[in-house]
Coordinates of N, CA and C in Angstrom, one line a residue:
M18 N 26.7 -12.7 -54.5 CA 26.7 -12.1 -53.2 C 27.3 -13.5 -52.6
I19 N 28.1 -13.8 -51.6 CA 28.8 -14.7 -51.1 C 28.4 -15.0 -49.5
A20 N 27.8 -15.9 -49.1 CA 27.7 -15.8 -47.7 C 28.4 -17.1 -46.7
S21 N 28.4 -16.7 -45.5 CA 28.6 -17.5 -44.4 C 28.1 -17.2 -43.4
E22 N 28.1 -17.7 -42.0 CA 27.3 -17.6 -41.1 C 27.2 -16.4 -40.3
N23 N 28.4 -15.6 -40.6 CA 28.5 -14.4 -39.9 C 29.3 -13.4 -40.9
K24 N 29.1 -13.9 -41.8 CA 29.8 -12.7 -43.0 C 29.3 -12.8 -44.3
I25 N 29.1 -11.7 -45.2 CA 28.7 -12.3 -46.4 C 29.6 -11.3 -47.1
F26 N 29.8 -11.6 -48.6 CA 30.8 -10.8 -49.4 C 29.7 -10.3 -50.7
S27 N 29.9 -9.1 -51.0 CA 29.0 -8.4 -51.8 C 30.0 -7.8 -53.1
T28 N 29.5 -8.2 -54.2 CA 30.2 -7.4 -55.4 C 29.7 -6.2 -56.0
V29 N 30.0 -5.3 -55.9 CA 29.4 -3.9 -56.4 C 30.6 -3.1 -56.9
N30 N 30.2 -2.7 -58.2 CA 31.1 -1.7 -58.9 C 32.3 -2.6 -59.1
K31 N 32.5 -3.9 -59.0 CA 33.8 -4.8 -59.5 C 34.8 -4.7 -58.1
T32 N 34.0 -4.2 -56.9 CA 34.8 -4.3 -55.6 C 34.4 -5.4 -55.0
R33 N 34.9 -6.0 -54.0 CA 34.6 -6.8 -53.1 C 34.5 -6.5 -51.9
T34 N 33.3 -6.2 -51.2 CA 32.9 -5.4 -49.9 C 32.5 -6.6 -48.9
E35 N 32.9 -6.8 -47.7 CA 32.8 -7.7 -46.7 C 31.7 -7.0 -45.7
F36 N 30.3 -7.8 -45.4 CA 29.5 -7.3 -44.4 C 29.4 -8.3 -43.3
R37 N 29.3 -7.6 -42.1 CA 29.1 -8.6 -41.1 C 27.8 -8.6 -40.5
R38 N 27.4 -9.5 -39.7 CA 26.3 -9.4 -39.1 C 25.8 -8.7 -38.0
I39 N 24.6 -8.1 -38.1 CA 24.8 -6.7 -36.8 C 24.3 -7.8 -35.6
P40 N 24.8 -8.0 -34.5 CA 24.6 -8.9 -33.4 C 23.3 -8.6 -33.1
G41 N 22.3 -9.8 -32.8 CA 20.9 -9.7 -32.2 C 20.0 -9.3 -33.3
Y42 N 20.6 -9.2 -35.0 CA 19.9 -9.0 -36.0 C 19.9 -9.8 -37.1
K43 N 19.5 -11.1 -37.3 CA 19.9 -12.0 -38.3 C 20.0 -11.3 -39.4
D44 N 18.8 -10.6 -39.7 CA 18.7 -10.5 -41.3 C 19.4 -8.7 -42.0
Y45 N 20.4 -8.6 -41.0 CA 21.0 -7.2 -41.3 C 22.5 -7.4 -41.5
W46 N 23.1 -6.8 -42.0 CA 24.6 -6.9 -42.3 C 25.0 -5.4 -42.6
V47 N 26.5 -5.4 -42.0 CA 27.2 -3.6 -42.2 C 28.3 -4.0 -42.7
S48 N 28.6 -3.2 -43.3 CA 30.2 -3.3 -44.3 C 31.1 -2.3 -43.2
A49 N 32.2 -2.1 -43.5 CA 33.3 -1.1 -42.7 C 32.9 0.0 -43.2
N50 N 32.6 0.6 -43.8 CA 32.3 1.7 -44.4 C 30.4 2.3 -44.0
G51 N 30.0 1.5 -43.4 CA 28.8 1.9 -42.7 C 27.6 1.3 -43.6
E52 N 27.8 0.6 -44.9 CA 26.5 0.5 -45.6 C 25.7 -0.8 -44.9
I53 N 24.4 -0.6 -45.1 CA 23.9 -2.1 -44.2 C 22.8 -2.5 -45.3
I54 N 23.0 -4.0 -45.3 CA 22.3 -4.5 -46.1 C 21.2 -5.4 -45.0
S55 N 19.6 -5.3 -46.1 CA 18.9 -6.3 -45.4 C 18.9 -7.4 -46.3
T56 N 18.7 -8.9 -45.6 CA 18.6 -10.0 -46.1 C 17.1 -10.5 -46.0
K57 N 16.3 -9.8 -45.8 CA 15.1 -10.2 -45.2 C 14.1 -10.8 -46.2
K58 N 14.2 -10.5 -47.3 CA 13.5 -10.9 -48.6 C 14.6 -11.8 -49.7
N59 N 14.2 -12.2 -50.3 CA 15.1 -12.9 -51.4 C 16.4 -12.2 -51.8
N60 N 15.8 -11.2 -52.2 CA 16.8 -10.1 -52.8 C 17.4 -9.3 -52.0
P61 N 18.8 -9.0 -51.4 CA 19.5 -8.4 -50.4 C 19.0 -7.1 -51.2
I62 N 19.0 -5.8 -50.2 CA 19.1 -4.7 -50.3 C 19.7 -3.7 -49.7
I63 N 20.4 -2.8 -49.9 CA 21.5 -1.8 -49.5 C 20.2 -0.9 -48.9
M64 N 20.4 -0.5 -47.7 CA 19.2 0.1 -46.8 C 20.0 1.4 -46.8
K65 N 19.0 2.7 -47.4 CA 19.3 4.1 -47.3 C 19.0 4.6 -46.1
P66 N 20.1 5.1 -45.4 CA 20.0 5.5 -43.8 C 19.5 7.1 -43.8
I67 N 18.7 7.2 -42.9 CA 18.2 8.6 -42.6 C 18.9 9.4 -41.7
S68 N 19.0 10.9 -42.3 CA 19.8 11.6 -41.2 C 19.0 12.4 -40.2
A69 N 19.5 12.4 -39.0 CA 19.3 13.2 -37.9 C 19.4 14.5 -38.3
K70 N 19.1 15.5 -37.2 CA 19.1 16.9 -37.5 C 20.7 17.2 -37.5
D71 N 21.4 16.3 -36.5 CA 22.9 16.9 -36.3 C 23.8 16.0 -37.0
G72 N 23.0 15.3 -38.4 CA 23.9 14.9 -39.3 C 24.5 13.1 -39.1
H73 N 23.9 12.8 -37.9 CA 24.1 11.2 -37.3 C 23.0 10.5 -38.7
M74 N 23.3 9.3 -39.1 CA 22.6 8.5 -39.8 C 22.0 7.5 -39.0
Y75 N 20.9 6.9 -39.4 CA 20.2 5.7 -38.4 C 19.3 5.0 -39.6
V76 N 18.7 3.7 -39.2 CA 18.0 3.0 -40.0 C 17.1 2.4 -39.1
F77 N 16.1 1.9 -39.5 CA 15.1 1.0 -38.7 C 15.4 -0.3 -39.0
L78 N 15.5 -1.1 -38.2 CA 15.9 -2.5 -38.2 C 14.7 -3.5 -37.2
Y79 N 14.2 -4.8 -37.8 CA 13.1 -5.3 -37.2 C 14.1 -6.4 -36.5
S80 N 13.4 -7.1 -35.4 CA 13.9 -8.1 -34.6 C 12.8 -8.9 -34.1
N81 N 12.5 -10.2 -33.9 CA 10.9 -10.6 -33.8 C 9.9 -9.7 -33.6
G82 N 9.7 -9.4 -35.1 CA 8.6 -8.2 -35.1 C 8.6 -6.9 -34.4
N83 N 9.9 -6.5 -33.6 CA 9.8 -5.3 -33.1 C 10.7 -4.4 -34.2
M84 N 10.4 -3.2 -34.1 CA 11.2 -2.2 -34.8 C 12.2 -1.6 -33.7
K85 N 13.2 -1.1 -34.2 CA 14.2 -0.5 -33.5 C 15.3 0.5 -34.1
K86 N 15.5 1.5 -33.7 CA 16.2 2.7 -34.3 C 17.4 2.1 -34.0
M87 N 18.5 1.8 -35.4 CA 19.7 1.6 -35.2 C 20.6 2.8 -35.6
W88 N 21.6 3.2 -34.7 CA 22.5 4.2 -35.4 C 23.7 3.5 -36.2
V89 N 24.2 4.1 -37.5 CA 24.8 3.2 -38.3 C 26.2 3.3 -37.7
H90 N 26.6 4.3 -36.8 CA 27.9 4.1 -36.1 C 27.9 3.2 -35.6
R91 N 27.0 3.0 -34.3 CA 26.8 1.8 -33.5 C 26.7 0.5 -33.9
A92 N 26.2 0.3 -35.3 CA 26.1 -1.1 -36.2 C 27.4 -1.4 -36.4
V93 N 28.3 -0.5 -36.9 CA 29.5 -1.0 -37.5 C 30.3 -1.2 -36.5
L94 N 30.4 -0.7 -35.4 CA 31.0 -0.9 -34.0 C 30.7 -2.1 -33.5
Y95 N 29.3 -2.5 -33.4 CA 28.9 -3.7 -33.0 C 29.4 -4.8 -33.9
A96 N 29.2 -4.6 -35.1 CA 29.6 -6.0 -35.9 C 31.2 -6.0 -36.0
W97 N 31.7 -5.0 -36.1 CA 33.4 -5.0 -36.5 C 34.2 -4.9 -35.4
D98 N 33.6 -4.0 -34.0 CA 34.6 -4.3 -33.0 C 34.1 -5.3 -31.8
R99 N 33.0 -4.6 -31.1 CA 32.6 -5.2 -29.8 C 31.2 -4.5 -29.5
S100 N 30.9 -5.1 -28.6 CA 29.7 -4.2 -27.7 C 30.5 -3.2 -26.9
P101 N 29.6 -1.8 -26.1 CA 30.6 -1.2 -25.5 C 30.6 -1.4 -24.3
K102 N 31.1 -1.0 -23.2 CA 31.3 -0.9 -22.1 C 30.0 -0.2 -21.5
Y103 N 29.7 -0.3 -20.1 CA 28.5 0.4 -19.8 C 28.7 1.8 -19.8
Y104 N 30.1 2.6 -19.7 CA 30.4 4.0 -19.5 C 31.0 4.2 -20.9
E105 N 30.9 3.5 -22.2 CA 31.5 4.1 -23.3 C 30.4 4.6 -24.4
E106 N 30.6 5.2 -25.1 CA 29.9 5.8 -26.4 C 30.7 5.9 -27.3
C107 N 30.0 6.2 -28.6 CA 30.7 5.8 -29.8 C 31.4 7.2 -30.3
R108 N 32.6 7.1 -30.8 CA 33.3 8.3 -30.8 C 33.6 8.7 -32.8
H109 N 33.2 9.7 -33.0 CA 33.4 9.8 -34.6 C 35.1 10.7 -34.1
L110 N 36.1 10.2 -34.6 CA 37.3 10.6 -34.4 C 37.4 12.2 -34.9
N111 N 36.9 12.0 -36.3 CA 37.1 13.4 -37.2 C 35.8 14.0 -36.8
D112 N 34.8 13.9 -35.8 CA 33.8 15.0 -35.9 C 32.7 15.0 -36.8
I113 N 32.7 14.4 -37.9 CA 31.9 14.3 -38.9 C 30.8 13.2 -39.0
P114 N 29.7 13.7 -38.5 CA 29.0 12.6 -37.7 C 28.0 11.6 -38.9
Y115 N 28.2 11.8 -40.4 CA 28.1 11.0 -41.2 C 28.8 10.2 -41.7
D116 N 30.0 10.2 -41.1 CA 31.3 9.4 -41.6 C 31.3 8.0 -40.7
N117 N 31.1 7.4 -41.2 CA 30.5 5.7 -40.1 C 31.6 5.0 -40.9
R118 N 32.8 4.9 -41.5 CA 33.8 4.0 -41.8 C 34.4 3.6 -40.4
L119 N 34.8 2.2 -40.4 CA 35.4 1.9 -39.1 C 36.5 2.5 -38.6
G120 N 37.7 2.8 -39.4 CA 38.7 3.7 -39.1 C 38.6 5.0 -38.6
N121 N 37.1 5.5 -38.5 CA 36.7 6.9 -38.0 C 36.1 6.7 -36.4
L122 N 35.9 5.0 -36.2 CA 35.3 5.2 -35.2 C 35.7 4.6 -34.1
C123 N 35.3 4.6 -33.1 CA 36.1 3.7 -31.6 C 34.9 3.9 -30.6
W124 N 35.0 2.9 -29.5 CA 34.3 3.2 -27.9 C 35.1 4.0 -27.3
G125 N 34.7 4.6 -26.7 CA 35.6 5.9 -25.9 C 34.7 6.3 -24.5
T126 N 34.9 7.2 -23.6 CA 34.4 7.9 -22.7 C 33.8 9.0 -23.3
R127 N 32.7 9.6 -22.3 CA 32.3 11.0 -22.7 C 33.2 11.8 -22.7
E128 N 34.2 12.0 -21.8 CA 35.5 12.7 -21.9 C 36.2 12.8 -23.0
E129 N 36.5 11.6 -23.5 CA 37.3 11.4 -24.5 C 36.5 12.2 -25.8
N130 N 35.2 11.8 -26.0 CA 34.3 12.5 -27.2 C 34.4 13.6 -27.2
L131 N 34.3 14.1 -25.9 CA 34.4 15.8 -25.7 C 35.9 16.4 -26.2
N132 N 36.8 15.9 -25.9 CA 38.1 16.2 -26.3 C 38.1 16.2 -27.8
D133 N 38.0 15.1 -28.5 CA 37.6 15.0 -29.8 C 36.9 16.3 -30.3
R134 N 36.0 16.7 -29.8 CA 35.1 17.9 -30.4 C 36.0 18.9 -29.9
R135 N 37.1 19.3 -29.1 CA 37.8 20.4 -28.8 C 38.8 20.4 -29.8
I136 N 39.5 19.2 -29.8 CA 40.6 19.3 -31.2 C 40.1 19.4 -32.5
N137 N 38.9 19.0 -32.7 CA 38.1 19.1 -34.0 C 37.6 20.6 -34.4
N138 N 37.7 21.6 -33.0 CA 36.9 22.7 -33.3 C 35.4 22.6 -33.5
G139 N 34.9 21.6 -32.7 CA 33.6 21.3 -32.8 C 33.0 22.1 -31.7
L140 N 33.5 22.2 -30.5 CA 32.8 22.8 -29.2 C 32.9 24.4 -29.2
P141 N 31.7 24.8 -29.3 CA 31.9 26.3 -28.9 C 32.4 26.7 -28.0
V142 N 33.2 27.7 -28.0 CA 33.8 28.2 -26.9 C 33.8 30.0 -27.1
G143 N 33.9 30.5 -25.7 CA 34.1 32.1 -25.7 C 32.7 32.5 -26.5
E144 N 32.7 33.6 -27.2 CA 31.7 34.1 -27.9 C 30.8 33.5 -28.7
K145 N 31.4 32.3 -29.3 CA 30.8 31.5 -30.0 C 29.7 30.4 -28.9
S146 N 30.0 30.3 -27.9 CA 29.2 29.6 -26.9 C 27.6 30.2 -26.7
G147 N 26.8 30.1 -26.8 CA 25.2 30.5 -26.5 C 25.0 31.0 -25.3
T148 N 26.2 30.6 -24.0 CA 25.5 31.0 -23.0 C 26.8 32.6 -22.3
C149 N 27.6 32.9 -23.4 CA 28.4 33.7 -23.1 C 27.7 35.3 -22.7
K150 N 28.4 36.0 -21.6 CA 27.8 37.3 -21.5 C 29.0 38.2 -21.4
L151 N 30.2 37.8 -21.8 CA 31.3 38.7 -22.2 C 31.9 38.5 -23.4
T152 N 32.4 39.6 -24.2 CA 33.1 39.4 -25.0 C 34.6 39.3 -24.9
E153 N 35.3 38.7 -25.8 CA 36.5 38.4 -25.8 C 37.3 39.7 -25.5
K154 N 37.1 40.9 -25.9 CA 37.5 42.5 -25.5 C 37.5 42.7 -24.1
Q155 N 36.3 42.5 -23.6 CA 36.0 42.6 -22.1 C 36.6 41.8 -21.4
V156 N 37.1 40.6 -21.6 CA 37.6 39.3 -21.1 C 39.1 40.1 -20.7
L157 N 39.9 40.5 -21.6 CA 41.0 41.0 -21.7 C 41.3 42.4 -21.0
E158 N 40.1 43.1 -20.9 CA 40.4 44.2 -20.2 C 40.4 43.8 -18.8
I159 N 39.3 43.0 -18.3 CA 38.8 42.4 -17.1 C 40.4 41.8 -16.7
R160 N 41.1 41.3 -17.4 CA 42.4 40.5 -17.1 C 43.5 41.7 -16.7
K161 N 43.6 43.1 -17.1 CA 44.1 44.1 -17.1 C 44.1 44.8 -15.6
E162 N 42.5 44.8 -15.3 CA 41.9 45.6 -14.3 C 42.2 44.5 -13.0
Y163 N 41.9 43.2 -13.3 CA 41.9 42.3 -11.9 C 43.3 42.6 -11.3
G164 N 42.9 42.6 -9.6 CA 44.1 43.3 -8.6 C 43.6 44.4 -8.5
K165 N 43.2 45.3 -9.4 CA 43.5 47.1 -9.2 C 41.8 47.2 -8.7
T166 N 41.1 46.6 -9.3 CA 39.5 47.2 -8.8 C 38.8 45.6 -8.2
S167 N 37.8 46.0 -7.3 CA 37.5 44.9 -6.6 C 36.5 43.9 -7.8
L168 N 36.3 42.9 -7.4 CA 35.4 41.8 -8.2 C 33.9 42.3 -8.3
R169 N 33.6 42.9 -7.3 CA 32.3 43.1 -7.3 C 32.0 44.3 -8.2
K170 N 32.8 45.6 -8.1 CA 32.9 46.9 -9.1 C 33.3 46.5 -10.7
L171 N 34.0 45.3 -10.8 CA 34.1 45.0 -12.2 C 32.5 44.1 -12.5
G172 N 32.2 43.4 -11.8 CA 31.0 42.8 -12.0 C 29.7 43.5 -12.6
E173 N 29.6 44.6 -11.5 CA 28.9 45.8 -12.1 C 29.0 46.6 -13.2
K174 N 30.4 46.9 -13.6 CA 30.6 47.6 -14.6 C 30.3 46.6 -15.8
Y175 N 30.3 45.3 -15.9 CA 30.4 44.5 -17.0 C 29.2 43.6 -17.0
G176 N 28.3 43.9 -16.0 CA 26.8 42.9 -16.2 C 27.0 41.8 -15.6
V177 N 27.8 41.2 -15.0 CA 27.7 39.7 -14.6 C 28.2 39.8 -13.0
S178 N 28.2 38.4 -12.6 CA 28.8 38.2 -11.3 C 29.9 38.5 -10.9
H179 N 30.6 38.7 -9.7 CA 31.7 38.7 -9.4 C 32.7 37.2 -9.7
T180 N 31.8 36.5 -9.4 CA 32.2 34.7 -9.7 C 32.8 34.8 -11.1
A181 N 31.7 35.4 -12.4 CA 32.2 35.5 -13.9 C 33.5 36.1 -13.7
I182 N 33.6 37.3 -13.1 CA 34.7 38.0 -13.4 C 35.8 37.4 -13.1
R183 N 36.1 36.4 -11.6 CA 37.2 35.9 -11.2 C 37.4 34.7 -12.2
R184 N 36.4 34.2 -12.8 CA 37.1 33.1 -13.5 C 37.5 33.3 -15.0
A185 N 37.0 34.7 -15.5 CA 37.4 35.2 -16.5 C 38.8 35.5 -16.0
A186 N 39.2 36.2 -15.4 CA 40.3 36.7 -14.9 C 41.2 35.8 -14.7
L187 N 41.0 34.5 -14.1 CA 42.2 33.5 -13.7 C 42.1 32.6 -15.0
G188 N 41.2 32.8 -16.0 CA 41.6 31.7 -17.1 C 40.9 30.4 -16.9
I189 N 39.9 30.6 -15.6 CA 39.0 29.0 -15.4 C 38.2 29.2 -16.8
K190 N 37.5 30.2 -17.2 CA 36.9 30.4 -18.5 C 37.5 31.0 -19.6
W191 N 37.6 30.9 -20.4 CA 38.1 31.6 -21.6 C 39.7 31.5 -21.6
S192 N 39.9 30.4 -20.9 CA 41.1 29.7 -21.1 C 42.2 29.7 -22.5
Y193 N 41.5 29.7 -23.5 CA 41.9 29.4 -24.7 C 42.5 30.9 -25.4
L194 N 41.8 32.4 -24.5 CA 41.9 33.6 -24.9 C 43.5 33.6 -24.2
K195 N 44.3 34.5 -25.0 CA 46.1 34.7 -24.3 C 45.8 36.3 -24.6
E196 N 46.5 36.9 -23.7 CA 46.7 38.7 -23.5 C 48.0 38.8 -24.3
E197 N 47.7 39.8 -25.2 CA 48.7 40.4 -26.3 C 49.6 41.1 -25.3
N198 N 51.1 40.7 -26.0 CA 51.9 41.5 -25.1 C 52.6 42.5 -26.1
N199 N 52.3 43.8 -25.4 CA 52.3 45.1 -25.7 C 53.6 45.9 -25.2
A200 N 54.7 44.9 -25.5 CA 56.2 45.6 -24.6 C 57.0 46.0 -25.4

């Protein structure tokens, strides 16, 4: 292992890996692939991250006798990029929460993070959403009946509010669902 003030290099499996110090933690270093090394003792060790229920990885770091949970993706960006602005959160560009490679991570807004989930099919919509009351078939039927029957009557027929009928009919909700052309 070769060390400098803010970088260390480790040779594992005949490959040279650069580690950078995690800001605020003098004894902890992270690689661009998300490996974290502790140099608290004479013999540096690669820490084994813990997997949260949602798949994100974390470790416990110590500074001045205080233990803190550190998400691996945040450690990578702190050391290899910068600290986030107050409105930023960490984005996994491919939405795989345990993929902590620098090339898959960046700081961004909540909206950008949600757009990533939509693009990668990670955001449940329609019948896959836990809050839906209509089926895709019912939404298509509602769209055919919209304008011919009152919203309140359609709401009674399908067991939802007239507002839910309007949103489904106009594509405010269920916007991904397109009518089939039977011409």
